[in-house]
Amino acid sequence: MLELNDLYDYASSRNVKVNGFKLSGCPSLSLCDKDGCYIAMDPFFRLSGAQERVYLAHEIGHCLTGSFYNEYSKVDDRKRCERRADIFAYRLLIDKSELKNLMKSGVTSMWELAEYFNVTVPFMSSAVEYYQSVK
C-alpha cells in the first residue's frame, strides 16, 4: 500500500510537481501547462491522512490521465474528467485482489475497509462500486 509520503514520491517520479498553496474553498487542485503538471494541496484545510491520500491520488489521476477541463467545459466533459481521475485513484490506492480477499474473509463494512486501506468511507464506497462494475 502506498503511504502518503510514497504518493508524493510517486508524483515526483512522474514529473508532477506538488506544492502547498492556500486555495479558496477547496483542498486541492491540479493544472497542466506547457511546462508540466502541477498539484496544489492546501495545508490550511487540515485534512486527515486518509483525506490527503484520496485528494492527492485524485489529482495525480488528473495529471497522469490528462483529464483536465476549464470553466467553459460542458458538464459531461467535466464529469468524464472527474471519473477518470477517480478511477485512477481507486486503482492506485486500492488493490483489487486485496479488496476481494478481504471481502471474502468477511470484512465488508465500508468503514472497516476504508480504515484498512487508509482512505475515506465515501471513497471506499465508490471504489467498491467501481470494482463490482468491472468484475
PDB file of C-alpha atoms in Angstrom:
ATOM      1  CA  MET A   1       0.000   0.000   0.000  1.00  0.00           C
ATOM      2  CA  LEU A   2       1.276   3.448  -0.879  1.00  0.00           C
ATOM      3  CA  GLU A   3       1.690   5.576   2.215  1.00  0.00           C
ATOM      4  CA  LEU A   4       1.236   9.333   1.981  1.00  0.00           C
ATOM      5  CA  ASN A   5       4.953  10.034   1.502  1.00  0.00           C
ATOM      6  CA  ASP A   6       5.038   7.313  -1.176  1.00  0.00           C
ATOM      7  CA  LEU A   7       2.283   9.155  -3.052  1.00  0.00           C
ATOM      8  CA  TYR A   8       4.287  12.369  -3.040  1.00  0.00           C
ATOM      9  CA  ASP A   9       7.305  10.396  -4.303  1.00  0.00           C
ATOM     10  CA  TYR A  10       5.120   8.709  -6.927  1.00  0.00           C
ATOM     11  CA  ALA A  11       4.013  12.109  -8.223  1.00  0.00           C
ATOM     12  CA  SER A  12       7.550  13.447  -8.244  1.00  0.00           C
ATOM     13  CA  SER A  13       8.901  10.392 -10.079  1.00  0.00           C
ATOM     14  CA  ARG A  14       6.362  11.086 -12.818  1.00  0.00           C
ATOM     15  CA  ASN A  15       7.384  14.729 -13.072  1.00  0.00           C
ATOM     16  CA  VAL A  16       4.245  16.018 -11.345  1.00  0.00           C
ATOM     17  CA  LYS A  17       5.126  18.906  -9.070  1.00  0.00           C
ATOM     18  CA  VAL A  18       3.177  19.085  -5.788  1.00  0.00           C
ATOM     19  CA  ASN A  19       3.242  22.222  -3.648  1.00  0.00           C
ATOM     20  CA  GLY A  20       1.462  23.577  -0.611  1.00  0.00           C
ATOM     21  CA  PHE A  21      -0.670  26.528  -1.595  1.00  0.00           C
ATOM     22  CA  LYS A  22      -3.519  28.384   0.115  1.00  0.00           C
ATOM     23  CA  LEU A  23      -6.599  27.769  -2.002  1.00  0.00           C
ATOM     24  CA  SER A  24     -10.017  29.298  -1.747  1.00  0.00           C
ATOM     25  CA  GLY A  25     -12.706  26.789  -0.902  1.00  0.00           C
ATOM     26  CA  CYS A  26     -11.095  23.513  -1.976  1.00  0.00           C
ATOM     27  CA  PRO A  27      -8.385  21.299  -0.505  1.00  0.00           C
ATOM     28  CA  SER A  28      -6.577  20.540  -3.760  1.00  0.00           C
ATOM     29  CA  LEU A  29      -6.396  21.214  -7.465  1.00  0.00           C
ATOM     30  CA  SER A  30      -4.309  20.292 -10.450  1.00  0.00           C
ATOM     31  CA  LEU A  31      -3.400  22.096 -13.619  1.00  0.00           C
ATOM     32  CA  CYS A  32      -1.333  21.481 -16.665  1.00  0.00           C
ATOM     33  CA  ASP A  33       0.527  23.944 -18.860  1.00  0.00           C
ATOM     34  CA  LYS A  34       3.266  23.789 -21.474  1.00  0.00           C
ATOM     35  CA  ASP A  35       5.879  23.188 -18.760  1.00  0.00           C
ATOM     36  CA  GLY A  36       4.186  20.286 -16.995  1.00  0.00           C
ATOM     37  CA  CYS A  37       1.586  19.272 -14.485  1.00  0.00           C
ATOM     38  CA  TYR A  38       1.167  20.824 -11.043  1.00  0.00           C
ATOM     39  CA  ILE A  39      -0.832  19.930  -7.957  1.00  0.00           C
ATOM     40  CA  ALA A  40      -1.658  22.377  -5.186  1.00  0.00           C
ATOM     41  CA  MET A  41      -2.538  20.942  -1.773  1.00  0.00           C
ATOM     42  CA  ASP A  42      -3.914  23.445   0.730  1.00  0.00           C
ATOM     43  CA  PRO A  43      -2.110  22.829   4.051  1.00  0.00           C
ATOM     44  CA  PHE A  44      -4.638  25.029   5.863  1.00  0.00           C
ATOM     45  CA  PHE A  45      -7.505  22.639   5.079  1.00  0.00           C
ATOM     46  CA  ARG A  46      -6.315  20.350   7.895  1.00  0.00           C
ATOM     47  CA  LEU A  47      -7.022  17.084   6.110  1.00  0.00           C
ATOM     48  CA  SER A  48      -6.696  13.722   7.840  1.00  0.00           C
ATOM     49  CA  GLY A  49      -4.090  11.372   6.401  1.00  0.00           C
ATOM     50  CA  ALA A  50      -6.804   9.393   4.629  1.00  0.00           C
ATOM     51  CA  GLN A  51      -8.328  12.541   3.135  1.00  0.00           C
ATOM     52  CA  GLU A  52      -4.967  13.816   1.950  1.00  0.00           C
ATOM     53  CA  ARG A  53      -4.192  10.449   0.312  1.00  0.00           C
ATOM     54  CA  VAL A  54      -7.544  10.468  -1.517  1.00  0.00           C
ATOM     55  CA  TYR A  55      -7.243  14.071  -2.722  1.00  0.00           C
ATOM     56  CA  LEU A  56      -3.625  13.658  -3.790  1.00  0.00           C
ATOM     57  CA  ALA A  57      -4.293  10.397  -5.662  1.00  0.00           C
ATOM     58  CA  HIS A  58      -7.256  12.011  -7.420  1.00  0.00           C
ATOM     59  CA  GLU A  59      -5.175  14.999  -8.518  1.00  0.00           C
ATOM     60  CA  ILE A  60      -2.368  12.705  -9.681  1.00  0.00           C
ATOM     61  CA  GLY A  61      -5.075  10.963 -11.701  1.00  0.00           C
ATOM     62  CA  HIS A  62      -5.942  14.228 -13.445  1.00  0.00           C
ATOM     63  CA  CYS A  63      -2.293  14.781 -14.299  1.00  0.00           C
ATOM     64  CA  LEU A  64      -1.405  11.300 -15.481  1.00  0.00           C
ATOM     65  CA  THR A  65      -4.575  10.728 -17.497  1.00  0.00           C
ATOM     66  CA  GLY A  66      -4.619  14.254 -18.963  1.00  0.00           C
ATOM     67  CA  SER A  67      -8.158  14.708 -17.655  1.00  0.00           C
ATOM     68  CA  PHE A  68      -8.464  18.465 -17.450  1.00  0.00           C
ATOM     69  CA  TYR A  69     -11.258  20.890 -18.148  1.00  0.00           C
ATOM     70  CA  ASN A  70     -11.920  24.591 -17.791  1.00  0.00           C
ATOM     71  CA  GLU A  71     -14.755  26.815 -16.676  1.00  0.00           C
ATOM     72  CA  TYR A  72     -16.289  26.689 -20.166  1.00  0.00           C
ATOM     73  CA  SER A  73     -16.290  22.895 -20.457  1.00  0.00           C
ATOM     74  CA  LYS A  74     -19.586  21.068 -20.821  1.00  0.00           C
ATOM     75  CA  VAL A  75     -20.895  19.274 -17.754  1.00  0.00           C
ATOM     76  CA  ASP A  76     -20.466  15.898 -19.446  1.00  0.00           C
ATOM     77  CA  ASP A  77     -16.815  16.665 -20.158  1.00  0.00           C
ATOM     78  CA  ARG A  78     -16.245  17.688 -16.544  1.00  0.00           C
ATOM     79  CA  LYS A  79     -17.884  14.502 -15.272  1.00  0.00           C
ATOM     80  CA  ARG A  80     -15.794  12.375 -17.639  1.00  0.00           C
ATOM     81  CA  CYS A  81     -12.572  14.014 -16.440  1.00  0.00           C
ATOM     82  CA  GLU A  82     -13.522  13.628 -12.782  1.00  0.00           C
ATOM     83  CA  ARG A  83     -14.455   9.981 -13.336  1.00  0.00           C
ATOM     84  CA  ARG A  84     -11.102   9.248 -14.996  1.00  0.00           C
ATOM     85  CA  ALA A  85      -9.253  10.840 -12.067  1.00  0.00           C
ATOM     86  CA  ASP A  86     -11.380   8.851  -9.590  1.00  0.00           C
ATOM     87  CA  ILE A  87     -10.739   5.547 -11.367  1.00  0.00           C
ATOM     88  CA  PHE A  88      -7.024   6.276 -11.439  1.00  0.00           C
ATOM     89  CA  ALA A  89      -7.134   6.948  -7.677  1.00  0.00           C
ATOM     90  CA  TYR A  90      -9.113   3.727  -6.970  1.00  0.00           C
ATOM     91  CA  ARG A  91      -6.525   1.689  -8.846  1.00  0.00           C
ATOM     92  CA  LEU A  92      -3.621   3.493  -7.210  1.00  0.00           C
ATOM     93  CA  LEU A  93      -4.841   3.219  -3.614  1.00  0.00           C
ATOM     94  CA  ILE A  94      -6.896   0.016  -3.516  1.00  0.00           C
ATOM     95  CA  ASP A  95      -5.578  -3.264  -4.847  1.00  0.00           C
ATOM     96  CA  LYS A  96      -8.483  -5.153  -6.407  1.00  0.00           C
ATOM     97  CA  SER A  97      -7.210  -8.599  -5.350  1.00  0.00           C
ATOM     98  CA  GLU A  98      -6.589  -7.481  -1.793  1.00  0.00           C
ATOM     99  CA  LEU A  99     -10.059  -5.928  -1.615  1.00  0.00           C
ATOM    100  CA  LYS A 100     -11.631  -9.110  -2.983  1.00  0.00           C
ATOM    101  CA  ASN A 101      -9.778 -11.260  -0.436  1.00  0.00           C
ATOM    102  CA  LEU A 102     -10.784  -9.007   2.449  1.00  0.00           C
ATOM    103  CA  MET A 103     -14.422  -9.100   1.423  1.00  0.00           C
ATOM    104  CA  LYS A 104     -14.318 -12.908   1.029  1.00  0.00           C
ATOM    105  CA  SER A 105     -12.914 -13.177   4.546  1.00  0.00           C
ATOM    106  CA  GLY A 106     -15.901 -11.237   5.894  1.00  0.00           C
ATOM    107  CA  VAL A 107     -14.599  -7.674   6.062  1.00  0.00           C
ATOM    108  CA  THR A 108     -17.450  -5.948   4.275  1.00  0.00           C
ATOM    109  CA  SER A 109     -18.322  -2.787   6.171  1.00  0.00           C
ATOM    110  CA  MET A 110     -17.201   0.334   4.378  1.00  0.00           C
ATOM    111  CA  TRP A 111     -15.634   1.872   7.464  1.00  0.00           C
ATOM    112  CA  GLU A 112     -13.511  -1.240   8.118  1.00  0.00           C
ATOM    113  CA  LEU A 113     -12.400  -1.389   4.500  1.00  0.00           C
ATOM    114  CA  ALA A 114     -11.705   2.359   4.473  1.00  0.00           C
ATOM    115  CA  GLU A 115      -9.669   2.057   7.653  1.00  0.00           C
ATOM    116  CA  TYR A 116      -7.708  -0.892   6.257  1.00  0.00           C
ATOM    117  CA  PHE A 117      -6.823   0.959   3.027  1.00  0.00           C
ATOM    118  CA  ASN A 118      -6.445   4.324   4.837  1.00  0.00           C
ATOM    119  CA  VAL A 119      -8.988   6.125   2.654  1.00  0.00           C
ATOM    120  CA  THR A 120     -12.258   7.893   3.370  1.00  0.00           C
ATOM    121  CA  VAL A 121     -15.533   5.979   3.639  1.00  0.00           C
ATOM    122  CA  PRO A 122     -17.137   7.765   0.643  1.00  0.00           C
ATOM    123  CA  PHE A 123     -14.055   6.996  -1.467  1.00  0.00           C
ATOM    124  CA  MET A 124     -14.118   3.357  -0.347  1.00  0.00           C
ATOM    125  CA  SER A 125     -17.801   3.040  -1.207  1.00  0.00           C
ATOM    126  CA  SER A 126     -17.207   4.460  -4.664  1.00  0.00           C
ATOM    127  CA  ALA A 127     -14.186   2.212  -5.200  1.00  0.00           C
ATOM    128  CA  VAL A 128     -16.149  -0.910  -4.221  1.00  0.00           C
ATOM    129  CA  GLU A 129     -18.957   0.117  -6.574  1.00  0.00           C
ATOM    130  CA  TYR A 130     -16.420   0.658  -9.357  1.00  0.00           C
ATOM    131  CA  TYR A 131     -14.676  -2.680  -8.823  1.00  0.00           C
ATOM    132  CA  GLN A 132     -18.000  -4.512  -8.705  1.00  0.00           C
ATOM    133  CA  SER A 133     -18.955  -2.970 -12.033  1.00  0.00           C
ATOM    134  CA  VAL A 134     -15.734  -4.095 -13.799  1.00  0.00           C
ATOM    135  CA  LYS A 135     -15.561  -7.629 -12.399  1.00  0.00           C
TER     136      LYS A 135
END
